[in-house]
Short mmCIF file of C-alpha atoms in Angstrom, two decimals:
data_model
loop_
_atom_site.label_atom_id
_atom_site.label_comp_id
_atom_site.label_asym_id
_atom_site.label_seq_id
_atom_site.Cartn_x
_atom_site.Cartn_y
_atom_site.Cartn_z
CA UNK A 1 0.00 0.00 0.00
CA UNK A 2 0.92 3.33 -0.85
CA UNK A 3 0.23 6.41 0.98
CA UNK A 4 1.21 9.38 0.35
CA UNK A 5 0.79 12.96 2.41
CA UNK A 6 -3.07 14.50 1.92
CA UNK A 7 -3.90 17.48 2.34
CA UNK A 8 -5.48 17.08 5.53
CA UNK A 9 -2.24 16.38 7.32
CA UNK A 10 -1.09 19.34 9.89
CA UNK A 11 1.93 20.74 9.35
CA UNK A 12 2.85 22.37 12.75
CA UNK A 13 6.15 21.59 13.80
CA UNK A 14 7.19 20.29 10.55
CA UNK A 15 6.97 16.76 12.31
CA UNK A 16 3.91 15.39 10.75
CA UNK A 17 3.78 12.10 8.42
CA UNK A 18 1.10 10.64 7.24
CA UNK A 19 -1.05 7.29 9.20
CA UNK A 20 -1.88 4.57 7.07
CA UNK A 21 -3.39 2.44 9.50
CA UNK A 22 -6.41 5.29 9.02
CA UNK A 23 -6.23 5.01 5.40
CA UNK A 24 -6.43 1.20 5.11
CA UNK A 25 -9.38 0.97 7.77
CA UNK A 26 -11.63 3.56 6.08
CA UNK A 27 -11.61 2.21 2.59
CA UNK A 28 -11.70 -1.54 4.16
CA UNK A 29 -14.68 -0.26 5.80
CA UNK A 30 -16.12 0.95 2.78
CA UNK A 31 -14.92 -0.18 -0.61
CA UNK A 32 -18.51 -1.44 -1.95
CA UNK A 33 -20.35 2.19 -1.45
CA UNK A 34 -17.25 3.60 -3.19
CA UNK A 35 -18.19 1.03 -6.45
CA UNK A 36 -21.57 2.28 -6.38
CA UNK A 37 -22.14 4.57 -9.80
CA UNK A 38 -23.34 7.72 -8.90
CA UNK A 39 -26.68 8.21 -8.15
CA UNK A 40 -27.72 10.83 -11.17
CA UNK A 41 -26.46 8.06 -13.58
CA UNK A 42 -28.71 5.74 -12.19
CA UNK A 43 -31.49 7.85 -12.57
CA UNK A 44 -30.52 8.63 -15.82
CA UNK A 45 -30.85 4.95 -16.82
CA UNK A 46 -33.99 4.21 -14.86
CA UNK A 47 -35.30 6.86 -17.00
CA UNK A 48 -33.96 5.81 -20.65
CA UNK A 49 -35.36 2.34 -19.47
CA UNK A 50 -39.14 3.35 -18.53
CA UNK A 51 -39.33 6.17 -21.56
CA UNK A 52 -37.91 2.89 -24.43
CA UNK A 53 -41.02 0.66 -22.49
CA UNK A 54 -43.41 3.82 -23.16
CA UNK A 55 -42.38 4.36 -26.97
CA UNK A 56 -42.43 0.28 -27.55
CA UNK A 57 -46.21 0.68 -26.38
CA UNK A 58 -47.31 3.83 -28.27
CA UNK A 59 -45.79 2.63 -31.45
CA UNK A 60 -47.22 -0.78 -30.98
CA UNK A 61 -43.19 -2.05 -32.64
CA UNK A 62 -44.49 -0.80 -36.11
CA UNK A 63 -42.06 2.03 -36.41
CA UNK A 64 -44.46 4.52 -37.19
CA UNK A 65 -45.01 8.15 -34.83
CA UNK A 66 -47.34 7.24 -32.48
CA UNK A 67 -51.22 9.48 -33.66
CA UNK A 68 -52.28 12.25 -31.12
CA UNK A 69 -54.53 10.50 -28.92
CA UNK A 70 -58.07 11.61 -27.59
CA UNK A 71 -60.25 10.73 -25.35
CA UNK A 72 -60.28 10.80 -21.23
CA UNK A 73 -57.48 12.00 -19.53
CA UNK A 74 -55.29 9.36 -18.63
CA UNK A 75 -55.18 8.30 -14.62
CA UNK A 76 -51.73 8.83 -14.18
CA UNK A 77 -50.68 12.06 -14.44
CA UNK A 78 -48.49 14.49 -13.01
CA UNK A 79 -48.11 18.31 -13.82
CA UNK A 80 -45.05 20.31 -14.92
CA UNK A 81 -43.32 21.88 -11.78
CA UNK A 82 -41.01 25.10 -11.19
CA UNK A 83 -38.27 25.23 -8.56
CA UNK A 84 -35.04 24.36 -7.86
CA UNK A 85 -33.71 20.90 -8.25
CA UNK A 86 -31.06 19.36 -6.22
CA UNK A 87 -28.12 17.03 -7.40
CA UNK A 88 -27.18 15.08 -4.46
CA UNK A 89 -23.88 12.22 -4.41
CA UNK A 90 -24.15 9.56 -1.64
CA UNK A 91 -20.97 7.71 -0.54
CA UNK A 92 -20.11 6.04 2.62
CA UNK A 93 -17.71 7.00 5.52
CA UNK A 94 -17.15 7.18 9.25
CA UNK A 95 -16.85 9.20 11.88
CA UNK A 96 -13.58 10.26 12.89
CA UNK A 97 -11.58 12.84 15.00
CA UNK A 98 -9.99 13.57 11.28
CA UNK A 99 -7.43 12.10 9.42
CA UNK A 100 -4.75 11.28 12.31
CA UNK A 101 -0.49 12.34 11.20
CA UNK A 102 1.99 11.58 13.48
CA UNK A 103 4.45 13.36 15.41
CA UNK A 104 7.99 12.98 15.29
CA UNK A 105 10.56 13.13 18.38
CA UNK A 106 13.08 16.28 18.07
CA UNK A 107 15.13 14.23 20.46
CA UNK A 108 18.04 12.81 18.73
CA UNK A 109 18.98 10.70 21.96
CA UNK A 110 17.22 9.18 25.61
CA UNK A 111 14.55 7.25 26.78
CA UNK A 112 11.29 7.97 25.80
CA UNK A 113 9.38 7.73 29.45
CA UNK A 114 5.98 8.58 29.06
CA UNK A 115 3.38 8.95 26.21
CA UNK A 116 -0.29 10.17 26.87
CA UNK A 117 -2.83 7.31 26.76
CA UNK A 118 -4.65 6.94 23.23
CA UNK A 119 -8.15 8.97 23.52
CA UNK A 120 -6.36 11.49 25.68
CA UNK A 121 -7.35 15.01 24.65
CA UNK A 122 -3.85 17.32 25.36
CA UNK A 123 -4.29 20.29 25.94
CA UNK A 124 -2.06 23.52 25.63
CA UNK A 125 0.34 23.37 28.11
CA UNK A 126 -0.17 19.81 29.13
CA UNK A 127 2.67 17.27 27.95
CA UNK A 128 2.31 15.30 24.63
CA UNK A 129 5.12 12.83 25.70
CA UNK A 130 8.63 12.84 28.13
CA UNK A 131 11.93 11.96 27.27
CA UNK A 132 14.52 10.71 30.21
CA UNK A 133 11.80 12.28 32.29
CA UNK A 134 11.55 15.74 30.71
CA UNK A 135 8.49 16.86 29.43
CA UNK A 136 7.38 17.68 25.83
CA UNK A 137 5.14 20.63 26.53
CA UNK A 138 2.00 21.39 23.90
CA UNK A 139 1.84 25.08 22.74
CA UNK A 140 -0.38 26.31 20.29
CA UNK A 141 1.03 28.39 16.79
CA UNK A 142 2.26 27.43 13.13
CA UNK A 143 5.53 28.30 13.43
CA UNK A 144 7.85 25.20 13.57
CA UNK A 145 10.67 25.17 16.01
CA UNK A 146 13.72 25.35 14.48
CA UNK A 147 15.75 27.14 16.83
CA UNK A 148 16.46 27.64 20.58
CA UNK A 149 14.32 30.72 21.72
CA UNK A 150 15.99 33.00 24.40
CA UNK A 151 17.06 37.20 24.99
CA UNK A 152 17.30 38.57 21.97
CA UNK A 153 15.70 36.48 19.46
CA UNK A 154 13.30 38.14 17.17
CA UNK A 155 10.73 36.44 15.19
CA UNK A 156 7.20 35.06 14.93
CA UNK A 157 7.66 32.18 16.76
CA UNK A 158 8.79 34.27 19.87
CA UNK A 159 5.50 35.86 19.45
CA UNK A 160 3.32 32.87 19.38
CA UNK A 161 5.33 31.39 21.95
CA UNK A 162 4.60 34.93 24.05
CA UNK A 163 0.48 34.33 22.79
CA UNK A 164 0.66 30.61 24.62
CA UNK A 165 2.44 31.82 27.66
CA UNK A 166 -0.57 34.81 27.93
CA UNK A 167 -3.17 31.74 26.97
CA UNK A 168 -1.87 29.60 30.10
CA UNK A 169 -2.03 33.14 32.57
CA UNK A 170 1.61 34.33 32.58
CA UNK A 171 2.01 38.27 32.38
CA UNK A 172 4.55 41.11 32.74
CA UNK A 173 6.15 41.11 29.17
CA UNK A 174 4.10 42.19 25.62
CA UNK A 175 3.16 39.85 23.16
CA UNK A 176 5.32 40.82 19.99
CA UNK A 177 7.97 39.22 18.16
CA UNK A 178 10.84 40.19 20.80
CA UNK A 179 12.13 37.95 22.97
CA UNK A 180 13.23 40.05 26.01
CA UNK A 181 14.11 39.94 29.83
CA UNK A 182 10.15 40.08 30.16
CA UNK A 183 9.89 37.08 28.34
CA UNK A 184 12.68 35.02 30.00
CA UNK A 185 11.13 35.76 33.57
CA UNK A 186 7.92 34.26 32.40
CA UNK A 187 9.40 31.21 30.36
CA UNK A 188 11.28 30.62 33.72
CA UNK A 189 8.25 30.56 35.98
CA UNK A 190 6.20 28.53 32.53
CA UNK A 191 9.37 26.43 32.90
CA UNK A 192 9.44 25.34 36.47
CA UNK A 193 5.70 24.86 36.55
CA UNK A 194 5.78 22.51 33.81
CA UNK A 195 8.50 20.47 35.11
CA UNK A 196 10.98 21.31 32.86
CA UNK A 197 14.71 22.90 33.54
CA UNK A 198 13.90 26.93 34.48
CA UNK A 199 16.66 28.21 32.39
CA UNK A 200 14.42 31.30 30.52
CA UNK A 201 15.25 30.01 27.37
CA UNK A 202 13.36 27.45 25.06
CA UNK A 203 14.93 24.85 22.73
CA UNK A 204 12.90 22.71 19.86
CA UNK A 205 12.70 19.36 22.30
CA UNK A 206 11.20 20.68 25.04
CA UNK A 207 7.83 21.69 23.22
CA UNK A 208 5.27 20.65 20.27
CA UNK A 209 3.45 23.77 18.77
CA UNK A 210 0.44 22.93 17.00
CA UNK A 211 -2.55 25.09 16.26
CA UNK A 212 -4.93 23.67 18.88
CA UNK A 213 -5.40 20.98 21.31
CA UNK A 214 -4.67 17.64 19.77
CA UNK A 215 -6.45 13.95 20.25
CA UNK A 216 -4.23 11.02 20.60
CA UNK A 217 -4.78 8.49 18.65
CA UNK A 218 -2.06 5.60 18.60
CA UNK A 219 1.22 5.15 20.46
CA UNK A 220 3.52 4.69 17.37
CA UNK A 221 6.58 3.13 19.89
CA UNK A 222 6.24 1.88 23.48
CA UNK A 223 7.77 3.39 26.34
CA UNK A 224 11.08 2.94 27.08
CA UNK A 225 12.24 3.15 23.64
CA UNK A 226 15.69 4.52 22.95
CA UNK A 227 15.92 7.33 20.61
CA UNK A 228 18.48 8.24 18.21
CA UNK A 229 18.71 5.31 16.73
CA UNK A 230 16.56 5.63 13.46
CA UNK A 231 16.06 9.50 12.00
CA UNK A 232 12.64 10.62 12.25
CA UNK A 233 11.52 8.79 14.57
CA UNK A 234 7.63 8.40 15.04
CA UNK A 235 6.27 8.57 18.95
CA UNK A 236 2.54 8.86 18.16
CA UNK A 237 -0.44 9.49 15.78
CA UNK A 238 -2.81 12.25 16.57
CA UNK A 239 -5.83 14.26 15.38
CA UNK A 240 -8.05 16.97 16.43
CA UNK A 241 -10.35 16.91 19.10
CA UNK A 242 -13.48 17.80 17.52
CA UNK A 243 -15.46 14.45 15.56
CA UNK A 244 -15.78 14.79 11.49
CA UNK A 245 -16.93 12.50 8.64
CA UNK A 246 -14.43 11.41 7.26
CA UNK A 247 -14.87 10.24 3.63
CA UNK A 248 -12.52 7.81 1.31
CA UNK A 249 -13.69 9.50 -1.87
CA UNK A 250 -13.29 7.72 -4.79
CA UNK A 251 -11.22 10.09 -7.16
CA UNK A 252 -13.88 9.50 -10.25
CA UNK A 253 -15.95 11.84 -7.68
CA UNK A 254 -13.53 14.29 -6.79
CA UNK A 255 -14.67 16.99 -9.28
CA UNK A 256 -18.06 16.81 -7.65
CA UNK A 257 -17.24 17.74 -4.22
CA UNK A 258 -15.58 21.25 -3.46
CA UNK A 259 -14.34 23.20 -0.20
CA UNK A 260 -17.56 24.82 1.93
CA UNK A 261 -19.86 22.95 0.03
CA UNK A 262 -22.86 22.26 2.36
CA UNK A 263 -23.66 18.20 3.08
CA UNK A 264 -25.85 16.08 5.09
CA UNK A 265 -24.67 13.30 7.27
CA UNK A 266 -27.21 10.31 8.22
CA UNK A 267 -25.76 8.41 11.44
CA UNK A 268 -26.78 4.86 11.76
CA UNK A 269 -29.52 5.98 14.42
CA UNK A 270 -31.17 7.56 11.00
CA UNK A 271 -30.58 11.00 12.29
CA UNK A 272 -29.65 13.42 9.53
CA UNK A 273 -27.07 16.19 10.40
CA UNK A 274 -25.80 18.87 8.24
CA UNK A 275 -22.87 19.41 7.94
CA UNK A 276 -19.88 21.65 5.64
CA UNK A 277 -17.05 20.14 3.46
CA UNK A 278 -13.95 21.43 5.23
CA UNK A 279 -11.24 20.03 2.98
CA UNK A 280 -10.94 18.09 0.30
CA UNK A 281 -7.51 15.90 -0.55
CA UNK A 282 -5.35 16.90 -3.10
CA UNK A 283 -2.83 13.93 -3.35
CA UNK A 284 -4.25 10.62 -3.63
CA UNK A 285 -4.05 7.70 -2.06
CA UNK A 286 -4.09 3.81 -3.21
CA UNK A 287 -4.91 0.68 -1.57
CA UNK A 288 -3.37 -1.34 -3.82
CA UNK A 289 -5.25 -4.67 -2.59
CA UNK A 290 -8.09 -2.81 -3.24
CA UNK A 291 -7.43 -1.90 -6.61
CA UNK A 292 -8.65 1.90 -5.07
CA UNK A 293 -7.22 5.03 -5.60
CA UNK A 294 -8.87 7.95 -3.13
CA UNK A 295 -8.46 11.36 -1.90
CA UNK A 296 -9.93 12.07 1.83
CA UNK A 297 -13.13 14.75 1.99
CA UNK A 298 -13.30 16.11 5.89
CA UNK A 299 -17.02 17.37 6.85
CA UNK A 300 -17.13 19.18 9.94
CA UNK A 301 -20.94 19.98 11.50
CA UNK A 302 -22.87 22.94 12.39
CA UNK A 303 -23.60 20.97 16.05
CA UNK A 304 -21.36 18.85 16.94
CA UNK A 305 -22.81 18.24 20.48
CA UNK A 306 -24.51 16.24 18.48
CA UNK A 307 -22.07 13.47 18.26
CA UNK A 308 -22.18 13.39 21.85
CA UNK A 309 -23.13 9.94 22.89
CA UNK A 310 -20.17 7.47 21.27
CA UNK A 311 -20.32 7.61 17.73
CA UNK A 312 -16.51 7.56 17.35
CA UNK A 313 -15.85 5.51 14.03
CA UNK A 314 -19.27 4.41 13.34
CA UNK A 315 -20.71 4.27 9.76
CA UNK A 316 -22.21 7.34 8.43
CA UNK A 317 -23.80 7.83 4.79
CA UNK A 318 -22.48 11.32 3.42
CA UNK A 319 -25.31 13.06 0.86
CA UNK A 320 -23.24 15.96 -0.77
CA UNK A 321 -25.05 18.70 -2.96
CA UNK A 322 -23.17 18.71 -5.96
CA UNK A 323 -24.88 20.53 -8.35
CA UNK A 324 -28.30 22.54 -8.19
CA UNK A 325 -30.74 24.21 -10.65
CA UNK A 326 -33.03 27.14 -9.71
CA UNK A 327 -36.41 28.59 -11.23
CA UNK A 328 -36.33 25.11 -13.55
CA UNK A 329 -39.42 24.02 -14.81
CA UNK A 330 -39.91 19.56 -14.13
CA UNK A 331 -41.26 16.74 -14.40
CA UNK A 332 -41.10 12.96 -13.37
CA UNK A 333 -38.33 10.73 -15.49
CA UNK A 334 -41.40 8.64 -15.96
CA UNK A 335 -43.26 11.28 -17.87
CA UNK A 336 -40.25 11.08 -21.07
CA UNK A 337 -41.13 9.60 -24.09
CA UNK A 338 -38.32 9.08 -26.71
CA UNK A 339 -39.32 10.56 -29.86
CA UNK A 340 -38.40 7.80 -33.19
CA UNK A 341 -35.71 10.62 -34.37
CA UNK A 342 -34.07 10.79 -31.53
CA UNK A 343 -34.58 13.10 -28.04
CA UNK A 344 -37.66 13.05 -25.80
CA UNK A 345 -41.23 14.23 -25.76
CA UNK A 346 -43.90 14.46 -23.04
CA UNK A 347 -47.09 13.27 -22.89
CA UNK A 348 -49.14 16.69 -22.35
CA UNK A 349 -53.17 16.62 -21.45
CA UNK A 350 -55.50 19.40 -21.73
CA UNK A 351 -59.58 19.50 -22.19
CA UNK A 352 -59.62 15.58 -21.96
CA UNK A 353 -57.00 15.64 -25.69
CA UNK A 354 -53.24 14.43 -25.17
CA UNK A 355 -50.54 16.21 -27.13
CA UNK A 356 -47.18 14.75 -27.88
CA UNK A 357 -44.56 17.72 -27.09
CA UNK A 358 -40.72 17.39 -28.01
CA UNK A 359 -38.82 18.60 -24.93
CA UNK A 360 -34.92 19.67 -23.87
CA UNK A 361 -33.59 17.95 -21.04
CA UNK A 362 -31.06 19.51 -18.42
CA UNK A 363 -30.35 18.01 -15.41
CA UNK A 364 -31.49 14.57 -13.94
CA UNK A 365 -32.41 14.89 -10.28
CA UNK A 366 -34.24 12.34 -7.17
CA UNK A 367 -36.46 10.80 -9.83
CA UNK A 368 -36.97 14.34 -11.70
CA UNK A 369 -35.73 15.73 -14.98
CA UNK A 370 -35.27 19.50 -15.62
CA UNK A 371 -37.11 20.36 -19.35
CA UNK A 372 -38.01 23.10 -21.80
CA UNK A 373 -39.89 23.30 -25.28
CA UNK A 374 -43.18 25.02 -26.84
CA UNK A 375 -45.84 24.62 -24.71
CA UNK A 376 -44.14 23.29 -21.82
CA UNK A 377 -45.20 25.78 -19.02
CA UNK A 378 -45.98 25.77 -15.05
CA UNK A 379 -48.30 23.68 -14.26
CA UNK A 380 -49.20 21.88 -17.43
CA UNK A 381 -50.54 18.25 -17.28
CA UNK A 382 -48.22 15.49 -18.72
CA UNK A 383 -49.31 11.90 -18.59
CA UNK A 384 -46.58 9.57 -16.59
CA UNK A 385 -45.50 6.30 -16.85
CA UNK A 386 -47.16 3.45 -13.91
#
């Protein structure tokens, strides 16, 4: 299996790589709604199928255009609508704390003492791990650590390192990108709180900036590891702390699905929450047992109290809007008729006479089709197939 970085990795601290434990479980989980053709396709056909069974009847297999009929208005019937229809993609996923990346030990040497428990929410200033009993300290930014921090430094990680002491109550210094006596007096007292040496200034190992709390997920290595003795050395897997849908979308349906497009999440108790797509992968990744090739789509929800209650990695089915037509005028697939030349009619009833009228199709929609053509107006009468 290959798995390559997505998009929704984090990149704080520059010591991110990508899980593909995650990857492997949520397409697993759901490689047969991923083979499903999309639903407008379906439609599509259900509607070719019922308008050939309508034009083998009304031409009775002779060939010939079917004569204007008269008489009583047929019993079913439906009448030509206006609105807005709705284009909707269903595919299957789970919920998730979001795609979990791991984090990478800055120590090049010692005994890695301590990890926080898998579940454990960590938050800012709270360790994310120890090495030879030291503490590594969670602080919240973008910058990565690259560089010990003390008098004199100037930059914009001294300033978000000056915005998490002020989070976590420290005072007496401004919050710029200076590095002064100020600061060292509070990193001192931040310092010996926390457990670590109270020497005012602050070096890469001793914390792991990240731009909010974090969720662990897996330990990566157990305690009492040495290390040093493989580069880039994975201690854990983490993720947010607030639940998503998380969606293996096959890359056929990429195009469909776009950043803050709204979606609607049905949880296995049948409730239906709406939700927003927060990101959607750029690189893609393959399950090569699979024969699948996917990019991850994040939804994040208007409530997510509403999660409350355990649904961590339960089933969910995602219904995405991905296209929509407004002030349309429609009708039933049912009520298409293809025309011997090629195209469709409808079947259209007025004062007890039926009319066949050629009609445009747009788009195909939850069992309705979007037309046009002469005589096709709001509220018109067109016969329907039972």
């Amino acid at each position: 299996m290959t798995a390559p970085p997505t998009a929704a990795e984090y990149k704080a601290g520059g010591r991110c790589v990508p899980s593909r434990a995650w990857a492997r479980a949520m397409t697993a989980s759901w490689a047969s709604p991923l083979r499903r053709r999309p639903r407008r396709y379906l439609l599509v056909l259900a509607g070719a199928g019922a308008a050939a069974l309508i034009v083998a009847a009304a031409l009775g297999f002779g060939g010939s255009p079917p004569p204007s009929p008269t008489g009583p208005v047929p019993a079913a019937t439906a009448t030509v609508q206006r609105g807005t229809l709705t284009q909707t993609q269903q595919v299957g996923g789970l919920i998730s704390y979001g795609e979990p990346v791991g984090l990478v030990a800055q120590q090049q040497s010692g005994v890695l003492t301590w990890i926080a428990a898998p579940g454990t929410t960590v938050k800012i200033g709270q360790p994310v791990y120890a090495v030879d009993g030291r503490p590594v300290i969670l602080l919240h930014g973008t910058a990565t650590p690259y560089r010990t921090l003390a008098t004199g430094t100037v930059g914009s990680d001294v300033k978000e390192l000056e915005a998490s002491l002020q989070e976590l109550g420290y005072t007496g210094f401004a919050v710029d990108d200076t590095f002064d006596a100020a600061t060292a007096s509070a990193v001192q007292a931040w310092q010996a709180k926390s457990g670590l040496p109270a020497q005012g200034t602050v070096s890469p190992d001793q914390i792991f900036v990240h731009d909010g709390d974090i969720r662990v997920a897996l330990q990566s290595i157990p305690v009492g590891s040495h290390l040093g003795l493989q580069p880039n050395q994975q201690v854990l897997t983490y993720s947010g702390t607030t639940q998503v849908a998380s969606i293996p979308l096959d890359v056929s349906l990429q195009h469909l699905v776009h950043t803050d497009d709204p979606a609607t999440i049905a949880l296995p108790t049948g409730q239906r929450l709406d939700g927003t797509v927060s990101s959607v992968g750029t690189v893609a990744q393959t399950i090569e047992e699979q024969n699948k090739t996917f990019v991850t789509v994040i939804v994040s929800f208007g409530d997510p109290s509403a999660l409350a209650g355990g649904f961590d990695s339960s089933p969910v089915t995602l219904t995405i809007v991905t296209g929509q037509r407004a002030n349309v005028l429609t009708v039933p697939v049912t009520a298409l008729v293809a025309n011997p030349d090629g195209g469709y009619a409808v079947q259209t009833v007025q004062n007890g006479q039926s009319t066949f009228a050629p009609v445009t199709t747009g788009m195909f929609a939850n069992g309705t089709v979007e037309i046009s053509g002469a005589g096709i107006a709001e509220g018109v009468t067109v016969r329907v197939a039972q």
